[in-house]
Amino acid sequence: MAMATAAGSVATVFGGSGFIGRYIVKRLAAHGHTVRIAGRDPERALSLKPMGFPGQIVPVRAAVTDPRAVAAAVSGAAIVVNCVGILFETRRSSFAALQGEAPGIIGRAAAEAGAGRVVHLSAIGADASSPSVYARTKAQGEAAIRSAFPAATILRPSIVFGPEDGFFNRFGALARLLPALPVYGGGRTRFQPVYVGDVADAAIAAIERPDAAGRTYELGGPRIYTFRELIEYILAETGRRRLVIDLPFSVGELQARLFELLPSPPLTRDQLLLLRRDNVVSEGALTLADLGITPKAIEAIVPSYLARFRPWSRRAA
């Protein structure tokens, strides 16, 4: 049974130096918690220390695949948050290890440490029967953490936007460089972009609300867009007149095979499998509204950081 947590508790955040994790760390610190940022490379978290008072934010070394290191990182913690996830595999990082197995390791360590709250960041589309390895391992991770810590709260966001995001910024940069932007399968895949600050607020609500224990929430913004509509929005906001070219998935697969040879591929075959399914909040799912959060629209946030990609921007390269 989940216990209440008080301000001043210790919170361990795995993946706290990542895009979403940084916002959760900032909010935990603002609520008075001592925050351990656990990761394979603690130096990545050093820049977050000014978010709290001296000694409040503590980077610690802990690979999520190492049970002993994870146990040490959560020792004495009342709150445990897992934000670890990857978009493509490398020789050092696999979907199976980081998304499928690690949540179970974290959940078991949290239970043994007597943590009161566990929050796990997953993704809309997590599905044990999906053809996508990413989606399958997200589902495996959910099952693993729930098995180990039944009161864990699972958050499933759609694509997450914010000043450091990898979606609007990537296509903004491509719009500056390329004469045309591709969409696959007609660009009909639907998304429900959610603001990173709202996702972080959802994590805090999951920690503080007793009724959130053991539940799963799907997080989406106030509006649904097709992939083509998002690309056209980016072009409009960056003031770039570019062709939007419709490519069949078969062509995308050939391109992805080549891209996968790069250290940081812009597209993979597994991501193309994800693009074949809508990424929106399911009918009947618990949502941000159930956590008392009104989602922010992309129109309120995105223009401020896409401005640097405009031709007349002083920051445009």
CSV table of C-alpha atoms in Angstrom, one decimal:
chain,number,residue,atom,x,y,z
A,1,MET,CA,0.0,0.0,0.0
A,2,ALA,CA,1.4,3.4,-0.9
A,3,MET,CA,2.3,5.8,1.9
A,4,ALA,CA,2.0,9.5,2.0
A,5,THR,CA,5.2,11.6,1.4
A,6,ALA,CA,6.1,14.8,3.1
A,7,ALA,CA,8.0,17.8,1.9
A,8,GLY,CA,11.7,17.2,2.8
A,9,SER,CA,11.6,13.6,1.8
A,10,VAL,CA,14.3,12.1,-0.4
A,11,ALA,CA,13.3,11.5,-4.0
A,12,THR,CA,15.4,9.5,-6.4
A,13,VAL,CA,14.9,10.3,-10.1
A,14,PHE,CA,16.3,7.9,-12.7
A,15,GLY,CA,17.0,9.7,-16.0
A,16,GLY,CA,16.7,13.0,-14.1
A,17,SER,CA,19.1,14.7,-16.5
A,18,GLY,CA,17.0,14.0,-19.5
A,19,PHE,CA,14.4,16.2,-21.2
A,20,ILE,CA,11.4,15.3,-19.0
A,21,GLY,CA,13.5,14.4,-16.0
A,22,ARG,CA,14.9,17.9,-15.6
A,23,TYR,CA,11.5,19.4,-15.3
A,24,ILE,CA,10.5,16.8,-12.7
A,25,VAL,CA,13.7,17.4,-10.7
A,26,LYS,CA,13.0,21.2,-10.7
A,27,ARG,CA,9.5,20.6,-9.3
A,28,LEU,CA,10.6,18.1,-6.7
A,29,ALA,CA,13.2,20.6,-5.5
A,30,ALA,CA,10.6,23.4,-5.4
A,31,HIS,CA,8.4,21.2,-3.2
A,32,GLY,CA,11.3,20.9,-0.7
A,33,HIS,CA,12.5,17.4,-1.5
A,34,THR,CA,16.1,16.3,-1.5
A,35,VAL,CA,16.6,15.0,-5.0
A,36,ARG,CA,19.0,12.3,-6.1
A,37,ILE,CA,19.6,12.3,-9.8
A,38,ALA,CA,20.6,8.7,-10.6
A,39,GLY,CA,22.3,7.9,-14.0
A,40,ARG,CA,25.1,6.2,-15.7
A,41,ASP,CA,27.0,9.6,-16.0
A,42,PRO,CA,26.4,11.8,-13.0
A,43,GLU,CA,28.3,14.7,-14.6
A,44,ARG,CA,25.4,15.2,-16.9
A,45,ALA,CA,23.3,16.2,-13.9
A,46,LEU,CA,25.8,18.8,-12.4
A,47,SER,CA,24.1,21.6,-14.3
A,48,LEU,CA,20.9,20.9,-12.4
A,49,LYS,CA,22.3,21.6,-9.0
A,50,PRO,CA,21.4,25.3,-9.1
A,51,MET,CA,17.7,24.3,-9.3
A,52,GLY,CA,17.9,23.7,-5.5
A,53,PHE,CA,19.7,25.1,-2.5
A,54,PRO,CA,23.2,23.8,-1.8
A,55,GLY,CA,23.2,20.0,-1.2
A,56,GLN,CA,19.5,19.6,-2.2
A,57,ILE,CA,20.2,18.1,-5.6
A,58,VAL,CA,22.7,15.3,-5.6
A,59,PRO,CA,23.9,13.4,-8.8
A,60,VAL,CA,24.7,9.8,-8.1
A,61,ARG,CA,26.1,7.1,-10.3
A,62,ALA,CA,23.7,4.2,-10.9
A,63,ALA,CA,23.1,2.3,-14.2
A,64,VAL,CA,19.5,1.2,-14.2
A,65,THR,CA,20.5,-2.3,-15.3
A,66,ASP,CA,22.7,-2.8,-12.1
A,67,PRO,CA,20.5,-4.0,-9.2
A,68,ARG,CA,23.1,-3.1,-6.5
A,69,ALA,CA,23.6,0.4,-7.8
A,70,VAL,CA,19.9,0.9,-8.1
A,71,ALA,CA,19.3,-0.3,-4.6
A,72,ALA,CA,22.0,2.1,-3.3
A,73,ALA,CA,20.4,5.0,-5.2
A,74,VAL,CA,16.9,4.4,-3.7
A,75,SER,CA,18.1,3.6,-0.1
A,76,GLY,CA,16.1,5.9,2.2
A,77,ALA,CA,14.1,7.4,-0.6
A,78,ALA,CA,10.4,8.0,-0.1
A,79,ILE,CA,9.8,8.8,-3.7
A,80,VAL,CA,11.2,7.0,-6.8
A,81,VAL,CA,10.6,8.3,-10.4
A,82,ASN,CA,11.8,6.5,-13.5
A,83,CYS,CA,12.2,8.6,-16.6
A,84,VAL,CA,14.6,6.4,-18.5
A,85,GLY,CA,13.8,5.7,-22.1
A,86,ILE,CA,15.5,5.7,-25.5
A,87,LEU,CA,14.3,6.3,-29.1
A,88,PHE,CA,16.8,4.1,-30.8
A,89,GLU,CA,19.2,1.3,-29.7
A,90,THR,CA,23.0,1.5,-29.6
A,91,ARG,CA,25.7,-1.0,-28.6
A,92,ARG,CA,25.5,0.2,-25.0
A,93,SER,CA,21.7,0.7,-24.8
A,94,SER,CA,19.0,-1.7,-25.8
A,95,PHE,CA,15.2,-1.4,-25.6
A,96,ALA,CA,15.0,-4.8,-23.8
A,97,ALA,CA,17.5,-3.8,-21.0
A,98,LEU,CA,16.5,-0.1,-20.4
A,99,GLN,CA,12.8,-0.2,-21.1
A,100,GLY,CA,11.8,-3.8,-20.5
A,101,GLU,CA,14.0,-5.0,-17.6
A,102,ALA,CA,15.2,-1.9,-15.8
A,103,PRO,CA,11.7,-0.8,-14.5
A,104,GLY,CA,11.4,-4.1,-12.7
A,105,ILE,CA,14.8,-3.6,-11.1
A,106,ILE,CA,13.8,-0.1,-10.0
A,107,GLY,CA,10.4,-1.3,-8.7
A,108,ARG,CA,11.9,-4.1,-6.6
A,109,ALA,CA,14.5,-1.8,-5.1
A,110,ALA,CA,11.9,0.8,-4.3
A,111,ALA,CA,9.7,-1.9,-2.5
A,112,GLU,CA,12.7,-3.2,-0.5
A,113,ALA,CA,13.6,0.4,0.4
A,114,GLY,CA,10.1,1.1,1.7
A,115,ALA,CA,9.4,3.9,-0.8
A,116,GLY,CA,6.0,5.5,-0.5
A,117,ARG,CA,5.5,6.6,-4.1
A,118,VAL,CA,6.8,5.3,-7.4
A,119,VAL,CA,6.1,7.0,-10.7
A,120,HIS,CA,7.0,5.4,-14.0
A,121,LEU,CA,7.2,7.3,-17.4
A,122,SER,CA,6.0,5.1,-20.2
A,123,ALA,CA,4.4,6.1,-23.5
A,124,ILE,CA,1.1,6.1,-25.3
A,125,GLY,CA,1.3,3.0,-27.6
A,126,ALA,CA,2.9,0.7,-25.1
A,127,ASP,CA,1.6,-2.6,-26.3
A,128,ALA,CA,2.9,-6.1,-25.6
A,129,SER,CA,1.7,-7.3,-29.1
A,130,SER,CA,3.0,-4.3,-31.1
A,131,PRO,CA,5.3,-5.0,-34.0
A,132,SER,CA,7.6,-2.2,-32.7
A,133,VAL,CA,10.3,-3.3,-30.2
A,134,TYR,CA,10.0,0.2,-28.6
A,135,ALA,CA,6.3,-0.2,-27.9
A,136,ARG,CA,6.7,-3.9,-26.8
A,137,THR,CA,9.4,-3.1,-24.3
A,138,LYS,CA,7.5,-0.1,-22.9
A,139,ALA,CA,4.6,-2.5,-22.2
A,140,GLN,CA,7.1,-5.0,-20.6
A,141,GLY,CA,8.5,-2.3,-18.4
A,142,GLU,CA,5.0,-1.3,-17.2
A,143,ALA,CA,4.2,-4.9,-16.3
A,144,ALA,CA,7.6,-5.3,-14.6
A,145,ILE,CA,7.3,-2.2,-12.4
A,146,ARG,CA,3.6,-3.0,-11.5
A,147,SER,CA,4.5,-6.6,-10.6
A,148,ALA,CA,7.3,-5.3,-8.3
A,149,PHE,CA,5.5,-2.3,-6.9
A,150,PRO,CA,1.7,-2.6,-7.5
A,151,ALA,CA,1.0,1.0,-6.3
A,152,ALA,CA,3.2,2.5,-8.9
A,153,THR,CA,1.6,5.2,-11.0
A,154,ILE,CA,2.3,4.9,-14.8
A,155,LEU,CA,2.2,8.0,-17.0
A,156,ARG,CA,1.9,7.5,-20.8
A,157,PRO,CA,2.5,10.8,-22.7
A,158,SER,CA,2.1,11.3,-26.4
A,159,ILE,CA,5.0,13.2,-28.1
A,160,VAL,CA,6.3,15.7,-25.6
A,161,PHE,CA,7.1,19.3,-26.6
A,162,GLY,CA,9.1,22.0,-24.9
A,163,PRO,CA,12.1,24.2,-25.5
A,164,GLU,CA,14.6,21.3,-25.6
A,165,ASP,CA,12.3,18.8,-27.4
A,166,GLY,CA,13.5,16.5,-30.1
A,167,PHE,CA,10.5,16.9,-32.4
A,168,PHE,CA,9.7,20.5,-33.1
A,169,ASN,CA,13.3,21.5,-32.9
A,170,ARG,CA,14.4,18.7,-35.2
A,171,PHE,CA,11.9,19.6,-37.9
A,172,GLY,CA,12.5,23.3,-37.4
A,173,ALA,CA,16.2,22.6,-38.1
A,174,LEU,CA,15.4,20.4,-41.1
A,175,ALA,CA,13.1,23.1,-42.5
A,176,ARG,CA,16.0,25.5,-42.4
A,177,LEU,CA,18.3,23.1,-44.3
A,178,LEU,CA,16.2,21.1,-46.7
A,179,PRO,CA,14.1,22.1,-49.7
A,180,ALA,CA,11.5,19.6,-48.8
A,181,LEU,CA,10.3,17.6,-45.8
A,182,PRO,CA,9.0,14.1,-46.0
A,183,VAL,CA,5.9,12.6,-44.5
A,184,TYR,CA,5.3,8.9,-44.6
A,185,GLY,CA,2.1,7.0,-45.4
A,186,GLY,CA,0.3,10.2,-46.3
A,187,GLY,CA,1.2,11.9,-43.0
A,188,ARG,CA,-2.2,10.7,-41.6
A,189,THR,CA,-0.8,9.4,-38.2
A,190,ARG,CA,-2.4,11.4,-35.4
A,191,PHE,CA,-0.6,12.8,-32.4
A,192,GLN,CA,-1.7,14.6,-29.3
A,193,PRO,CA,1.4,16.7,-28.3
A,194,VAL,CA,1.7,17.3,-24.5
A,195,TYR,CA,3.8,20.1,-22.9
A,196,VAL,CA,6.8,18.8,-20.9
A,197,GLY,CA,5.8,21.1,-17.9
A,198,ASP,CA,2.3,19.4,-17.8
A,199,VAL,CA,4.0,15.9,-17.8
A,200,ALA,CA,6.2,17.1,-14.9
A,201,ASP,CA,3.1,18.4,-13.1
A,202,ALA,CA,1.4,15.1,-13.6
A,203,ALA,CA,4.4,13.3,-12.0
A,204,ILE,CA,4.1,15.6,-8.9
A,205,ALA,CA,0.3,15.1,-8.8
A,206,ALA,CA,0.9,11.3,-9.0
A,207,ILE,CA,3.2,11.6,-6.0
A,208,GLU,CA,0.9,13.8,-3.9
A,209,ARG,CA,-2.5,12.4,-4.7
A,210,PRO,CA,-3.4,9.1,-2.8
A,211,ASP,CA,-6.0,8.3,-5.5
A,212,ALA,CA,-3.2,8.1,-8.2
A,213,ALA,CA,-1.5,5.1,-6.7
A,214,GLY,CA,-1.7,2.0,-8.9
A,215,ARG,CA,-3.3,3.9,-11.8
A,216,THR,CA,-2.3,4.6,-15.4
A,217,TYR,CA,-2.8,8.0,-17.0
A,218,GLU,CA,-2.5,8.8,-20.7
A,219,LEU,CA,-1.2,12.4,-21.2
A,220,GLY,CA,-2.1,14.4,-24.2
A,221,GLY,CA,-2.6,18.0,-25.1
A,222,PRO,CA,-5.9,19.8,-25.9
A,223,ARG,CA,-5.8,19.1,-29.6
A,224,ILE,CA,-5.0,16.2,-32.0
A,225,TYR,CA,-3.0,16.8,-35.1
A,226,THR,CA,-2.0,14.6,-38.0
A,227,PHE,CA,1.7,14.3,-38.7
A,228,ARG,CA,1.3,16.4,-41.9
A,229,GLU,CA,-0.5,19.1,-39.9
A,230,LEU,CA,2.4,19.3,-37.4
A,231,ILE,CA,4.9,19.7,-40.3
A,232,GLU,CA,2.8,22.4,-41.9
A,233,TYR,CA,2.5,24.2,-38.5
A,234,ILE,CA,6.3,24.1,-38.1
A,235,LEU,CA,6.8,25.5,-41.6
A,236,ALA,CA,4.3,28.3,-40.8
A,237,GLU,CA,6.0,29.2,-37.5
A,238,THR,CA,9.5,29.2,-39.0
A,239,GLY,CA,8.4,31.2,-42.1
A,240,ARG,CA,9.8,28.6,-44.4
A,241,ARG,CA,8.2,27.7,-47.7
A,242,ARG,CA,9.0,24.1,-48.3
A,243,LEU,CA,7.5,21.2,-50.2
A,244,VAL,CA,5.9,18.5,-48.0
A,245,ILE,CA,6.5,15.2,-49.9
A,246,ASP,CA,4.4,12.2,-49.2
A,247,LEU,CA,6.5,9.0,-49.3
A,248,PRO,CA,5.3,5.4,-48.9
A,249,PHE,CA,6.5,3.5,-45.9
A,250,SER,CA,8.5,1.2,-48.1
A,251,VAL,CA,10.7,4.1,-49.2
A,252,GLY,CA,11.0,5.2,-45.6
A,253,GLU,CA,12.2,1.7,-44.7
A,254,LEU,CA,15.0,2.0,-47.3
A,255,GLN,CA,16.0,5.4,-45.9
A,256,ALA,CA,15.9,4.1,-42.3
A,257,ARG,CA,18.3,1.3,-43.2
A,258,LEU,CA,20.8,3.8,-44.2
A,259,PHE,CA,20.1,6.2,-41.3
A,260,GLU,CA,20.6,3.4,-38.8
A,261,LEU,CA,24.3,3.3,-39.8
A,262,LEU,CA,24.7,6.8,-38.1
A,263,PRO,CA,25.5,7.2,-34.4
A,264,SER,CA,22.2,9.2,-33.9
A,265,PRO,CA,19.8,8.1,-36.6
A,266,PRO,CA,17.1,10.6,-37.5
A,267,LEU,CA,14.8,7.7,-38.5
A,268,THR,CA,14.8,4.0,-37.8
A,269,ARG,CA,12.7,1.1,-39.1
A,270,ASP,CA,11.2,0.7,-35.6
A,271,GLN,CA,10.1,4.3,-35.5
A,272,LEU,CA,8.4,3.8,-38.9
A,273,LEU,CA,6.4,0.9,-37.3
A,274,LEU,CA,5.3,3.4,-34.6
A,275,LEU,CA,4.2,5.8,-37.3
A,276,ARG,CA,1.7,3.3,-38.6
A,277,ARG,CA,-0.4,3.8,-35.4
A,278,ASP,CA,-2.1,6.8,-34.0
A,279,ASN,CA,-0.5,8.3,-30.8
A,280,VAL,CA,-3.5,9.8,-29.0
A,281,VAL,CA,-5.2,9.3,-25.6
A,282,SER,CA,-7.4,6.2,-25.6
A,283,GLU,CA,-11.1,6.6,-25.1
A,284,GLY,CA,-12.0,6.1,-21.5
A,285,ALA,CA,-8.4,6.5,-20.3
A,286,LEU,CA,-7.5,8.6,-17.2
A,287,THR,CA,-6.0,11.8,-18.3
A,288,LEU,CA,-4.3,15.1,-17.2
A,289,ALA,CA,-7.8,16.3,-16.2
A,290,ASP,CA,-8.1,13.5,-13.7
A,291,LEU,CA,-4.9,14.8,-12.1
A,292,GLY,CA,-6.3,18.3,-11.9
A,293,ILE,CA,-4.2,19.6,-14.8
A,294,THR,CA,-5.4,21.7,-17.8
A,295,PRO,CA,-3.0,20.9,-20.7
A,296,LYS,CA,-1.3,23.7,-22.6
A,297,ALA,CA,-1.5,24.0,-26.4
A,298,ILE,CA,1.5,24.0,-28.7
A,299,GLU,CA,0.4,27.4,-29.9
A,300,ALA,CA,1.1,28.8,-26.5
A,301,ILE,CA,4.6,27.4,-26.1
A,302,VAL,CA,6.2,26.3,-29.4
A,303,PRO,CA,6.4,29.6,-31.3
A,304,SER,CA,8.8,31.0,-28.7
A,305,TYR,CA,11.5,28.4,-29.4
A,306,LEU,CA,10.9,27.9,-33.1
A,307,ALA,CA,11.6,31.6,-33.6
A,308,ARG,CA,15.3,30.9,-33.9
A,309,PHE,CA,14.7,28.9,-37.1
A,310,ARG,CA,13.1,31.9,-38.9
A,311,PRO,CA,15.0,33.5,-41.7
A,312,TRP,CA,14.8,36.9,-40.1
A,313,SER,CA,15.8,35.7,-36.6
A,314,ARG,CA,19.1,37.1,-35.3
A,315,ARG,CA,19.7,33.6,-33.9
A,316,ALA,CA,19.1,31.8,-37.2
A,317,ALA,CA,22.3,30.3,-38.6
